[in-house]
Amino acid sequence: MKKKENGSKSIKKPWPTKDAMEQIYKMKLWGGSNSDFYSGTGSHHPEIINPYINAVTSFFTSFKEPLTICDLGCGDFNVGQNLVKHTQKYIAVDIVPELIVRNKETFKEKKIEFHCLDIAVDDLPSGDCVLLRQVLQHLSNAEVKSIVDKLGDFKYIILSEHLPDGDFVPNRDIVSGQGIRLKKQSGLDVLAPPFNLKVKEEKQLSSVTTSDYKGRIVTTLYQVF
Ligand SMILES: C[S@@+](CC[C@H](N)C(=O)[O-])C[C@H]1O[C@@H](n2cnc3c(N)ncnc32)[C@H](O)[C@@H]1O
């Protein structure tokens, strides 16, 4: 949180999301003391990532013509790297410039493109299917709304979110980059207000609980049209 002096009053202004995400990686707030960039346990723990990789692989390989994928908030690419071989083209995007430079150097394959974009602000690349894995859970409702409003051009959306166990009040607002809705006993539901994503079909692909994690990580496939 940045403090701004205004006469005798001190107004707290949230950090821009880019600064917050850069700081998370720089200060290793998601762990990974021995890694250059580490996107968190949710991006590395085999118990968490394997059910996701298996479920998404079977969806991708169910198509005769492989899909073009836009991975929005690709992070350290520990997860994404396992999916590339099942796609036509894999466009991976993140808000942290240094991470995108590192990913370009680390994952060199003809069909992968890395771009540094703020998905709440910039135009999104086009493709058949969007992956948003544990990204929206870190963002304020205003940013989520601006992203959700841009998803209507993709036929498929695969969304993974960390949700509380049992029933919860969806979509309580948070400050971007300062912890997820779980701390407010809430989680994201993009079909509910204020997001109101319109979809043709919804299917849960996986739901994972682990001993060292509260709540569950749920992956849902939405068919938009
Ligand atoms: C917890 S990590 C998840 C990474 C990856 N999706 C995975 O599952 O391994 C969240 C990522 O979203 C990125 N991110 C957050 N807000 C973003 C935004 N507005 N535009 C692009 N990327 C963003 C962060 O920089 C971070 O790398």
Coordinates of N, CA and C and ligand atoms in Angstrom, one line a residue:
M1 N 0.8 -1.2 0.0 CA 0.0 0.0 0.0 C 0.9 1.3 0.0
K2 N 0.7 2.2 -0.9 CA 1.4 3.4 -1.0 C 0.7 4.5 -0.2
K3 N 1.5 5.3 0.6 CA 0.9 6.4 1.4 C 1.1 7.7 0.6
K4 N 0.1 8.5 0.5 CA 0.2 9.7 -0.2 C -0.1 10.8 0.8
E5 N 0.8 11.8 0.9 CA 0.5 12.9 1.8 C -0.4 13.9 1.1
N6 N -1.4 14.4 1.8 CA -2.4 15.3 1.3 C -2.7 16.3 2.4
G7 N -1.9 17.4 2.5 CA -2.0 18.3 3.7 C -1.7 17.5 4.9
S8 N -2.5 17.6 6.0 CA -2.2 16.9 7.2 C -2.7 15.5 7.1
K9 N -3.5 15.2 6.1 CA -4.1 13.8 6.1 C -3.2 12.9 5.2
S10 N -3.2 11.6 5.6 CA -2.4 10.7 4.8 C -3.4 9.7 4.2
I11 N -3.5 9.7 2.8 CA -4.4 8.9 2.1 C -3.7 7.6 1.6
K12 N -4.3 6.5 2.0 CA -3.7 5.2 1.5 C -4.2 4.9 0.1
K13 N -3.3 4.7 -0.8 CA -3.7 4.4 -2.2 C -3.2 3.0 -2.5
P14 N -4.1 2.1 -3.0 CA -3.5 0.8 -3.4 C -2.5 0.9 -4.5
W15 N -1.5 -0.1 -4.4 CA -0.5 -0.1 -5.5 C -1.1 -0.5 -6.8
P16 N -0.6 0.0 -7.9 CA -1.1 -0.5 -9.2 C -0.8 -2.0 -9.2
T17 N -1.6 -2.8 -9.9 CA -1.5 -4.2 -9.9 C -0.1 -4.7 -10.3
K18 N 0.4 -4.0 -11.4 CA 1.7 -4.4 -11.9 C 2.8 -4.3 -10.8
D19 N 2.8 -3.1 -10.0 CA 3.8 -3.0 -9.0 C 3.6 -4.0 -7.9
A20 N 2.3 -4.3 -7.6 CA 2.0 -5.3 -6.5 C 2.6 -6.7 -7.0
M21 N 2.3 -7.1 -8.2 CA 2.8 -8.4 -8.7 C 4.3 -8.5 -8.8
E22 N 4.9 -7.4 -9.3 CA 6.4 -7.3 -9.3 C 7.0 -7.5 -7.9
Q23 N 6.3 -6.9 -7.0 CA 6.9 -7.0 -5.6 C 6.7 -8.4 -5.0
I24 N 5.6 -9.0 -5.3 CA 5.3 -10.4 -4.9 C 6.5 -11.3 -5.4
Y25 N 6.8 -11.1 -6.7 CA 7.9 -12.0 -7.2 C 9.3 -11.6 -6.6
K26 N 9.5 -10.3 -6.5 CA 10.8 -9.8 -6.1 C 11.1 -10.3 -4.6
M27 N 10.0 -10.2 -3.8 CA 10.2 -10.5 -2.4 C 9.8 -11.9 -2.1
K28 N 9.5 -12.7 -3.1 CA 9.2 -14.1 -3.0 C 8.1 -14.4 -2.0
L29 N 7.1 -13.6 -2.1 CA 5.9 -13.7 -1.2 C 5.1 -14.9 -1.4
W30 N 5.2 -15.5 -2.6 CA 4.6 -16.8 -2.9 C 5.5 -18.0 -2.7
G31 N 6.7 -17.7 -2.1 CA 7.6 -18.8 -1.8 C 8.7 -18.9 -2.9
G32 N 9.4 -20.1 -2.8 CA 10.4 -20.4 -3.9 C 11.7 -19.7 -3.7
S33 N 12.2 -19.8 -2.4 CA 13.5 -19.0 -2.1 C 14.6 -19.4 -3.1
N34 N 14.6 -20.6 -3.7 CA 15.7 -21.0 -4.6 C 15.4 -20.7 -6.1
S35 N 14.2 -20.1 -6.3 CA 13.9 -19.9 -7.8 C 14.0 -18.5 -8.1
D36 N 14.2 -18.2 -9.4 CA 14.2 -16.8 -9.8 C 12.8 -16.2 -9.8
F37 N 11.9 -16.9 -10.3 CA 10.4 -16.5 -10.3 C 9.6 -17.8 -9.8
Y38 N 8.7 -17.5 -8.9 CA 7.9 -18.7 -8.4 C 6.5 -18.2 -8.2
S39 N 5.6 -18.9 -8.9 CA 4.2 -18.4 -8.8 C 3.3 -19.1 -7.7
G40 N 4.0 -19.8 -6.8 CA 3.3 -20.3 -5.6 C 3.1 -21.8 -5.6
T41 N 2.7 -22.3 -4.4 CA 2.4 -23.7 -4.3 C 1.4 -24.2 -5.3
G42 N 0.4 -23.4 -5.5 CA -0.7 -23.7 -6.4 C -0.2 -24.0 -7.9
S43 N 1.0 -23.5 -8.2 CA 1.6 -23.6 -9.5 C 2.6 -24.8 -9.5
H44 N 2.9 -25.4 -8.4 CA 4.0 -26.4 -8.3 C 3.6 -27.7 -7.6
H45 N 2.8 -27.6 -6.6 CA 2.5 -28.8 -5.8 C 1.9 -29.9 -6.7
P46 N 2.5 -31.1 -6.9 CA 2.0 -32.1 -7.8 C 0.5 -32.4 -7.5
E47 N 0.2 -32.5 -6.2 CA -1.2 -32.8 -5.8 C -2.2 -31.8 -6.4
I48 N -1.8 -30.6 -6.6 CA -2.6 -29.5 -7.1 C -2.6 -29.4 -8.6
I49 N -1.4 -29.5 -9.2 CA -1.3 -29.2 -10.6 C -1.6 -30.5 -11.5
N50 N -1.4 -31.7 -11.0 CA -1.6 -32.8 -11.9 C -3.1 -33.0 -12.3
P51 N -4.0 -33.0 -11.3 CA -5.4 -33.1 -11.7 C -5.8 -32.1 -12.8
Y52 N -5.3 -30.8 -12.6 CA -5.6 -29.8 -13.6 C -5.0 -30.1 -15.0
I53 N -3.7 -30.5 -15.0 CA -3.0 -30.8 -16.3 C -3.8 -32.0 -17.0
N54 N -4.1 -33.0 -16.2 CA -4.8 -34.1 -16.8 C -6.2 -33.7 -17.4
A55 N -6.9 -32.9 -16.6 CA -8.3 -32.6 -17.1 C -8.2 -31.7 -18.3
V56 N -7.3 -30.7 -18.3 CA -7.2 -29.8 -19.4 C -6.6 -30.5 -20.7
T57 N -5.7 -31.4 -20.4 CA -5.1 -32.3 -21.5 C -6.3 -33.0 -22.2
S58 N -7.1 -33.7 -21.4 CA -8.2 -34.4 -22.0 C -9.2 -33.6 -22.8
F59 N -9.4 -32.4 -22.3 CA -10.2 -31.4 -23.1 C -9.6 -31.0 -24.4
F60 N -8.3 -30.6 -24.3 CA -7.6 -30.2 -25.5 C -7.5 -31.3 -26.6
T61 N -7.3 -32.5 -26.1 CA -7.0 -33.6 -27.1 C -8.4 -34.2 -27.6
S62 N -9.5 -33.7 -27.1 CA -10.8 -34.1 -27.6 C -11.1 -33.5 -28.9
F63 N -10.3 -32.5 -29.4 CA -10.5 -31.8 -30.6 C -9.7 -32.4 -31.7
K64 N -10.2 -32.6 -32.9 CA -9.5 -33.1 -34.1 C -8.4 -32.0 -34.5
E65 N -8.9 -30.7 -34.5 CA -8.0 -29.6 -34.9 C -7.6 -29.0 -33.5
P66 N -6.3 -29.0 -33.2 CA -5.9 -28.4 -31.9 C -6.3 -27.0 -31.8
L67 N -6.5 -26.5 -30.6 CA -7.0 -25.2 -30.3 C -5.8 -24.2 -30.1
T68 N -6.1 -22.9 -30.4 CA -5.2 -21.8 -30.1 C -5.6 -21.3 -28.7
I69 N -4.6 -21.3 -27.8 CA -4.9 -21.0 -26.4 C -4.3 -19.7 -26.0
C70 N -5.0 -18.9 -25.2 CA -4.5 -17.7 -24.5 C -4.5 -17.9 -23.0
D71 N -3.2 -18.0 -22.5 CA -3.0 -18.3 -21.1 C -2.8 -16.9 -20.4
L72 N -3.8 -16.4 -19.7 CA -3.8 -15.0 -19.2 C -3.4 -15.1 -17.8
G73 N -2.2 -14.5 -17.5 CA -1.6 -14.6 -16.2 C -0.8 -15.9 -16.1
C74 N 0.1 -16.1 -17.0 CA 0.8 -17.4 -17.2 C 1.7 -17.7 -16.0
G75 N 2.2 -16.7 -15.3 CA 3.1 -16.9 -14.2 C 4.4 -17.5 -14.6
D76 N 5.0 -18.4 -13.8 CA 6.3 -19.0 -14.1 C 6.3 -20.1 -15.1
F77 N 5.1 -20.4 -15.6 CA 4.9 -21.3 -16.7 C 5.2 -22.8 -16.3
N78 N 5.3 -23.1 -15.0 CA 5.5 -24.5 -14.6 C 4.3 -25.3 -15.0
V79 N 3.1 -24.7 -15.0 CA 1.9 -25.5 -15.4 C 1.7 -25.5 -16.9
G80 N 1.8 -24.3 -17.5 CA 1.5 -24.1 -18.9 C 2.4 -24.9 -19.8
Q81 N 3.7 -25.1 -19.4 CA 4.7 -25.8 -20.3 C 4.2 -27.3 -20.6
N82 N 3.3 -27.8 -19.7 CA 2.8 -29.2 -19.9 C 1.7 -29.3 -20.9
L83 N 1.1 -28.1 -21.3 CA -0.1 -28.2 -22.1 C 0.3 -27.8 -23.6
V84 N 1.4 -27.2 -23.8 CA 1.8 -26.6 -25.1 C 1.6 -27.7 -26.2
K85 N 2.1 -28.9 -25.9 CA 2.1 -29.9 -27.0 C 0.8 -30.3 -27.5
H86 N -0.3 -30.0 -26.8 CA -1.6 -30.4 -27.2 C -2.4 -29.2 -27.9
T87 N -1.6 -28.2 -28.3 CA -2.3 -27.0 -28.8 C -1.8 -26.7 -30.2
Q88 N -2.5 -25.8 -30.9 CA -2.1 -25.3 -32.2 C -1.1 -24.2 -32.0
K89 N -1.4 -23.3 -31.1 CA -0.6 -22.1 -30.8 C -0.9 -21.8 -29.3
Y90 N 0.2 -21.4 -28.6 CA 0.0 -21.1 -27.2 C 0.5 -19.7 -26.9
I91 N -0.5 -18.8 -26.6 CA -0.1 -17.4 -26.3 C -0.2 -17.2 -24.8
A92 N 0.9 -16.8 -24.2 CA 1.0 -16.7 -22.8 C 1.3 -15.3 -22.4
V93 N 0.5 -14.8 -21.4 CA 0.6 -13.3 -21.1 C 0.8 -13.2 -19.6
D94 N 1.6 -12.2 -19.2 CA 1.6 -11.8 -17.8 C 1.9 -10.3 -17.7
I95 N 1.6 -9.8 -16.5 CA 1.8 -8.3 -16.3 C 3.2 -8.0 -15.8
V96 N 4.0 -9.0 -15.5 CA 5.4 -8.7 -14.9 C 6.4 -8.8 -16.0
P97 N 7.0 -7.7 -16.5 CA 7.9 -7.7 -17.6 C 9.1 -8.6 -17.5
E98 N 9.7 -8.6 -16.3 CA 10.9 -9.4 -16.1 C 10.6 -10.9 -16.2
L99 N 9.4 -11.3 -15.8 CA 9.0 -12.7 -15.8 C 8.8 -13.1 -17.3
I100 N 8.2 -12.2 -18.1 CA 8.0 -12.5 -19.5 C 9.4 -12.6 -20.2
V101 N 10.4 -11.8 -19.9 CA 11.7 -11.9 -20.4 C 12.3 -13.2 -20.1
R102 N 12.2 -13.6 -18.8 CA 12.7 -14.9 -18.4 C 12.0 -16.1 -19.0
N103 N 10.7 -16.0 -19.2 CA 9.9 -17.1 -19.9 C 10.3 -17.2 -21.3
K104 N 10.6 -16.1 -22.0 CA 11.0 -16.2 -23.4 C 12.3 -16.9 -23.5
E105 N 13.2 -16.6 -22.5 CA 14.5 -17.3 -22.6 C 14.5 -18.8 -22.2
T106 N 13.5 -19.1 -21.3 CA 13.5 -20.5 -20.8 C 12.7 -21.4 -21.7
F107 N 11.6 -20.9 -22.2 CA 10.6 -21.8 -23.0 C 10.6 -21.4 -24.4
K108 N 11.6 -21.9 -25.2 CA 11.7 -21.5 -26.6 C 11.1 -22.6 -27.4
E109 N 9.9 -22.3 -28.0 CA 9.3 -23.3 -28.9 C 8.5 -22.5 -29.9
K110 N 8.5 -22.9 -31.1 CA 7.9 -22.1 -32.2 C 6.5 -21.7 -31.9
K111 N 5.7 -22.7 -31.3 CA 4.3 -22.3 -31.2 C 3.9 -21.6 -29.9
I112 N 4.9 -21.2 -29.1 CA 4.7 -20.4 -27.9 C 5.0 -18.9 -28.2
E113 N 4.1 -18.1 -27.8 CA 4.4 -16.6 -27.8 C 4.2 -16.1 -26.4
F114 N 5.1 -15.3 -25.9 CA 4.9 -14.6 -24.6 C 4.7 -13.1 -24.8
H115 N 3.8 -12.5 -24.1 CA 3.5 -11.1 -24.2 C 3.3 -10.5 -22.8
C116 N 3.9 -9.3 -22.6 CA 3.6 -8.6 -21.4 C 2.4 -7.7 -21.5
L117 N 1.3 -8.0 -20.9 CA 0.1 -7.2 -21.0 C -0.6 -7.2 -19.6
D118 N -1.3 -6.1 -19.4 CA -2.2 -6.0 -18.2 C -3.6 -6.4 -18.8
I119 N -4.0 -7.6 -18.4 CA -5.2 -8.1 -19.1 C -6.5 -7.3 -18.6
A120 N -6.4 -6.5 -17.6 CA -7.5 -5.7 -17.2 C -7.6 -4.4 -18.0
V121 N -6.5 -4.1 -18.7 CA -6.4 -2.8 -19.4 C -6.3 -3.0 -20.9
D122 N -5.4 -3.9 -21.3 CA -5.0 -4.0 -22.7 C -6.0 -4.9 -23.4
D123 N -5.9 -4.8 -24.8 CA -6.7 -5.7 -25.6 C -6.1 -7.1 -25.4
L124 N -7.0 -8.1 -25.5 CA -6.5 -9.5 -25.3 C -6.1 -10.1 -26.7
P125 N -5.2 -11.0 -26.7 CA -4.9 -11.7 -28.0 C -6.1 -12.5 -28.4
S126 N -6.2 -12.9 -29.6 CA -7.4 -13.8 -29.9 C -7.0 -15.3 -29.9
G127 N -8.0 -16.1 -29.7 CA -7.8 -17.5 -29.7 C -9.1 -18.3 -29.5
D128 N -9.0 -19.6 -29.4 CA -10.2 -20.4 -29.2 C -10.6 -20.5 -27.7
C129 N -9.6 -20.6 -26.9 CA -9.8 -20.9 -25.5 C -8.9 -20.1 -24.6
V130 N -9.5 -19.6 -23.5 CA -8.7 -18.8 -22.5 C -8.5 -19.7 -21.3
L131 N -7.2 -19.6 -20.8 CA -6.9 -20.2 -19.5 C -6.7 -19.1 -18.5
L132 N -7.4 -19.1 -17.4 CA -7.2 -18.1 -16.3 C -7.1 -18.9 -15.1
R133 N -5.8 -19.2 -14.7 CA -5.6 -20.1 -13.6 C -5.1 -19.4 -12.4
Q134 N -5.9 -19.3 -11.4 CA -5.5 -18.6 -10.1 C -4.9 -17.2 -10.4
V135 N -5.7 -16.5 -11.2 CA -5.3 -15.1 -11.5 C -6.4 -14.2 -11.0
L136 N -7.6 -14.4 -11.4 CA -8.7 -13.5 -11.0 C -8.9 -13.4 -9.5
Q137 N -8.5 -14.5 -8.8 CA -8.7 -14.5 -7.3 C -7.8 -13.5 -6.7
H138 N -6.8 -13.0 -7.4 CA -5.9 -11.9 -6.8 C -6.4 -10.5 -7.1
L139 N -7.4 -10.4 -7.9 CA -7.7 -9.1 -8.5 C -9.1 -8.5 -7.9
S140 N -9.1 -7.2 -7.9 CA -10.3 -6.5 -7.4 C -11.5 -6.7 -8.3
N141 N -12.7 -6.5 -7.8 CA -13.9 -6.7 -8.6 C -13.9 -5.8 -9.9
A142 N -13.4 -4.6 -9.8 CA -13.3 -3.7 -11.0 C -12.5 -4.3 -12.0
E143 N -11.3 -4.9 -11.6 CA -10.4 -5.5 -12.6 C -11.0 -6.8 -13.2
V144 N -11.6 -7.6 -12.3 CA -12.2 -8.8 -12.8 C -13.3 -8.5 -13.8
K145 N -14.1 -7.5 -13.5 CA -15.2 -7.1 -14.4 C -14.7 -6.7 -15.8
S146 N -13.6 -5.9 -15.8 CA -13.1 -5.4 -17.0 C -12.5 -6.6 -17.8
I147 N -12.0 -7.6 -17.2 CA -11.4 -8.8 -17.9 C -12.6 -9.7 -18.4
V148 N -13.6 -9.9 -17.5 CA -14.7 -10.8 -17.9 C -15.5 -10.2 -19.1
D149 N -15.6 -8.9 -19.1 CA -16.3 -8.2 -20.3 C -15.5 -8.4 -21.6
K150 N -14.3 -8.9 -21.5 CA -13.5 -9.1 -22.8 C -13.5 -10.5 -23.2
L151 N -14.1 -11.4 -22.5 CA -14.0 -12.9 -22.7 C -15.0 -13.4 -23.7
G152 N -16.0 -12.6 -24.1 CA -17.1 -13.1 -25.0 C -16.6 -13.5 -26.3
D153 N -15.4 -13.2 -26.8 CA -15.0 -13.6 -28.1 C -14.3 -15.0 -28.1
F154 N -14.1 -15.5 -27.0 CA -13.5 -16.8 -26.9 C -14.6 -17.9 -26.8
K155 N -14.4 -19.0 -27.5 CA -15.5 -20.0 -27.4 C -15.5 -20.7 -26.0
Y156 N -14.3 -20.9 -25.5 CA -14.1 -21.7 -24.2 C -13.3 -20.8 -23.2
I157 N -13.7 -21.0 -22.0 CA -12.9 -20.4 -20.9 C -12.7 -21.5 -19.9
I158 N -11.4 -21.6 -19.5 CA -11.2 -22.6 -18.4 C -10.6 -21.8 -17.2
L159 N -11.4 -21.7 -16.2 CA -11.2 -20.8 -15.0 C -10.8 -21.7 -13.8
S160 N -9.7 -21.4 -13.1 CA -9.4 -22.1 -11.9 C -9.4 -21.0 -10.8
E161 N -10.1 -21.3 -9.7 CA -10.2 -20.4 -8.6 C -10.1 -21.1 -7.3
H162 N -9.4 -20.4 -6.3 CA -9.3 -21.0 -4.9 C -10.6 -20.5 -4.2
L163 N -11.4 -21.5 -3.8 CA -12.7 -21.2 -3.2 C -12.8 -21.7 -1.8
P164 N -13.7 -21.1 -0.9 CA -13.9 -21.7 0.4 C -14.6 -23.0 0.3
D165 N -14.5 -23.8 1.3 CA -15.3 -25.1 1.4 C -16.8 -24.7 1.7
G166 N -17.7 -25.5 1.1 CA -19.1 -25.3 1.4 C -19.6 -24.0 0.7
D167 N -20.8 -23.6 1.3 CA -21.4 -22.4 0.7 C -20.7 -21.1 1.0
F168 N -20.7 -20.2 0.2 CA -20.1 -18.9 0.5 C -20.8 -17.8 -0.3
V169 N -20.5 -16.5 0.2 CA -21.1 -15.4 -0.4 C -20.1 -15.0 -1.6
P170 N -20.5 -15.0 -2.8 CA -19.5 -14.8 -3.9 C -19.2 -13.3 -4.0
N171 N -18.0 -13.1 -4.6 CA -17.5 -11.8 -5.2 C -17.4 -10.7 -4.2
R172 N -17.1 -11.0 -2.9 CA -16.7 -9.9 -2.0 C -15.5 -9.2 -2.6
D173 N -15.4 -7.9 -2.5 CA -14.3 -7.2 -3.2 C -13.1 -7.2 -2.3
I174 N -11.9 -7.2 -3.0 CA -10.6 -7.2 -2.4 C -9.8 -6.1 -3.1
V175 N -8.6 -5.8 -2.5 CA -7.6 -4.9 -3.1 C -6.7 -5.9 -3.9
S176 N -6.4 -5.6 -5.1 CA -5.6 -6.4 -6.0 C -4.2 -6.7 -5.3
G177 N -3.8 -7.9 -5.3 CA -2.4 -8.3 -4.9 C -2.3 -8.3 -3.4
Q178 N -3.4 -8.2 -2.6 CA -3.2 -8.2 -1.2 C -4.0 -9.3 -0.5
G179 N -3.9 -10.5 -1.1 CA -4.6 -11.7 -0.5 C -5.9 -11.9 -1.3
I180 N -6.3 -13.2 -1.2 CA -7.5 -13.6 -2.0 C -8.8 -13.5 -1.2
R181 N -9.9 -13.7 -1.9 CA -11.2 -13.6 -1.2 C -11.5 -14.6 -0.1
L182 N -10.7 -15.7 -0.1 CA -10.8 -16.7 1.0 C -10.8 -16.1 2.4
K183 N -9.9 -15.0 2.5 CA -9.8 -14.4 3.8 C -11.1 -13.7 4.3
K184 N -12.0 -13.5 3.3 CA -13.3 -12.9 3.6 C -14.4 -13.9 3.4
Q185 N -14.0 -15.2 3.6 CA -15.0 -16.3 3.4 C -15.7 -16.1 2.1
S186 N -15.0 -15.7 1.0 CA -15.7 -15.5 -0.3 C -14.8 -16.1 -1.4
G187 N -15.4 -16.2 -2.5 CA -14.7 -16.7 -3.7 C -15.4 -16.1 -4.9
L188 N -14.7 -16.3 -6.1 CA -15.2 -15.7 -7.3 C -16.3 -16.6 -8.0
D189 N -17.4 -16.0 -8.4 CA -18.3 -16.7 -9.3 C -18.6 -15.7 -10.4
V190 N -18.0 -16.0 -11.6 CA -18.1 -15.1 -12.7 C -19.5 -15.0 -13.3
L191 N -20.4 -16.0 -13.0 CA -21.8 -16.0 -13.5 C -22.7 -15.1 -12.7
A192 N -22.2 -14.8 -11.4 CA -23.0 -14.0 -10.5 C -22.7 -12.5 -10.6
P193 N -23.6 -11.6 -10.1 CA -23.3 -10.2 -10.1 C -22.0 -9.9 -9.3
P194 N -21.2 -8.9 -9.6 CA -21.5 -7.9 -10.6 C -20.9 -8.3 -12.0
F195 N -20.5 -9.6 -12.2 CA -19.8 -10.0 -13.5 C -20.8 -10.4 -14.5
N196 N -21.7 -11.3 -14.1 CA -22.8 -11.8 -15.0 C -22.3 -12.3 -16.4
L197 N -21.2 -13.1 -16.3 CA -20.8 -13.7 -17.6 C -21.9 -14.6 -18.1
K198 N -22.2 -14.5 -19.4 CA -23.3 -15.3 -20.1 C -22.6 -16.4 -20.8
V199 N -23.0 -17.7 -20.4 CA -22.4 -18.9 -21.0 C -23.5 -19.8 -21.5
K200 N -23.1 -20.7 -22.4 CA -24.0 -21.7 -22.9 C -24.0 -22.9 -22.0
E201 N -22.8 -23.3 -21.6 CA -22.7 -24.5 -20.8 C -21.5 -24.3 -19.7
E202 N -21.7 -25.0 -18.6 CA -20.7 -25.0 -17.5 C -20.4 -26.4 -17.1
K203 N -19.1 -26.7 -16.9 CA -18.8 -28.1 -16.5 C -17.6 -28.0 -15.5
Q204 N -17.6 -28.6 -14.4 CA -16.5 -28.7 -13.5 C -15.5 -29.7 -14.0
L205 N -14.2 -29.3 -14.2 CA -13.2 -30.2 -14.7 C -12.4 -30.9 -13.6
S206 N -12.2 -30.1 -12.5 CA -11.5 -30.7 -11.3 C -11.7 -29.9 -10.1
S207 N -11.6 -30.5 -8.9 CA -11.7 -29.8 -7.6 C -10.6 -30.5 -6.7
V208 N -9.7 -29.7 -6.2 CA -8.6 -30.3 -5.4 C -8.6 -29.7 -4.0
T209 N -8.5 -30.6 -3.0 CA -8.2 -30.1 -1.6 C -6.9 -30.7 -1.2
T210 N -6.2 -29.9 -0.4 CA -4.9 -30.5 0.1 C -4.8 -30.2 1.6
S211 N -4.0 -31.0 2.3 CA -3.8 -30.8 3.7 C -3.3 -29.5 4.1
D212 N -2.4 -28.9 3.3 CA -1.7 -27.6 3.7 C -2.4 -26.4 3.1
Y213 N -3.6 -26.6 2.5 CA -4.3 -25.5 1.9 C -5.7 -25.5 2.5
K214 N -6.2 -24.3 2.8 CA -7.6 -24.2 3.2 C -8.4 -24.1 1.9
G215 N -9.7 -24.6 1.9 CA -10.5 -24.4 0.8 C -10.2 -25.4 -0.3
R216 N -10.6 -25.1 -1.5 CA -10.4 -26.0 -2.7 C -10.1 -25.2 -3.9
I217 N -9.3 -25.9 -4.8 CA -9.0 -25.2 -6.1 C -9.9 -25.9 -7.2
V218 N -10.8 -25.1 -7.7 CA -11.8 -25.6 -8.6 C -11.6 -25.1 -10.0
T219 N -11.6 -26.0 -10.9 CA -11.4 -25.6 -12.4 C -12.7 -25.9 -13.1
T220 N -13.2 -24.9 -13.8 CA -14.5 -24.9 -14.5 C -14.3 -24.6 -15.9
L221 N -14.9 -25.4 -16.8 CA -14.9 -25.1 -18.2 C -16.3 -24.4 -18.6
Y222 N -16.2 -23.3 -19.2 CA -17.4 -22.6 -19.7 C -17.3 -22.6 -21.2
Q223 N -18.5 -23.0 -21.8 CA -18.6 -22.8 -23.3 C -19.4 -21.5 -23.5
V224 N -18.8 -20.6 -24.2 CA -19.5 -19.3 -24.3 C -20.5 -19.2 -25.4
F225 N -20.2 -19.8 -26.5 CA -21.1 -19.9 -27.7 C -21.0 -21.1 -28.4
Ligands
LIG1 C1 -0.7 -17.1 -8.8 S1 0.0 -16.7 -10.3 C2 -0.7 -18.1 -11.3 C3 0.2 -18.3 -12.5 C4 -0.3 -19.4 -13.5 N1 -1.6 -19.1 -14.0 C5 -0.4 -20.8 -12.8 O1 -1.5 -21.2 -12.5 O2 0.7 -21.3 -12.5 C6 -0.9 -15.3 -10.9 C7 -0.3 -14.6 -12.1 O3 -1.2 -13.6 -12.7 C8 -0.4 -12.5 -13.1 N2 -1.3 -11.4 -13.1 C9 -2.0 -10.8 -12.1 N3 -2.7 -9.7 -12.6 C10 -2.5 -9.6 -13.9 C11 -2.9 -8.8 -15.0 N4 -3.8 -7.7 -14.7 N5 -2.5 -9.0 -16.2 C12 -1.7 -10.0 -16.5 N6 -1.2 -10.9 -15.6 C13 -1.6 -10.7 -14.3 C14 0.6 -12.4 -12.0 O4 1.7 -11.6 -12.4 C15 1.0 -13.9 -11.7 O5 2.1 -14.3 -12.5

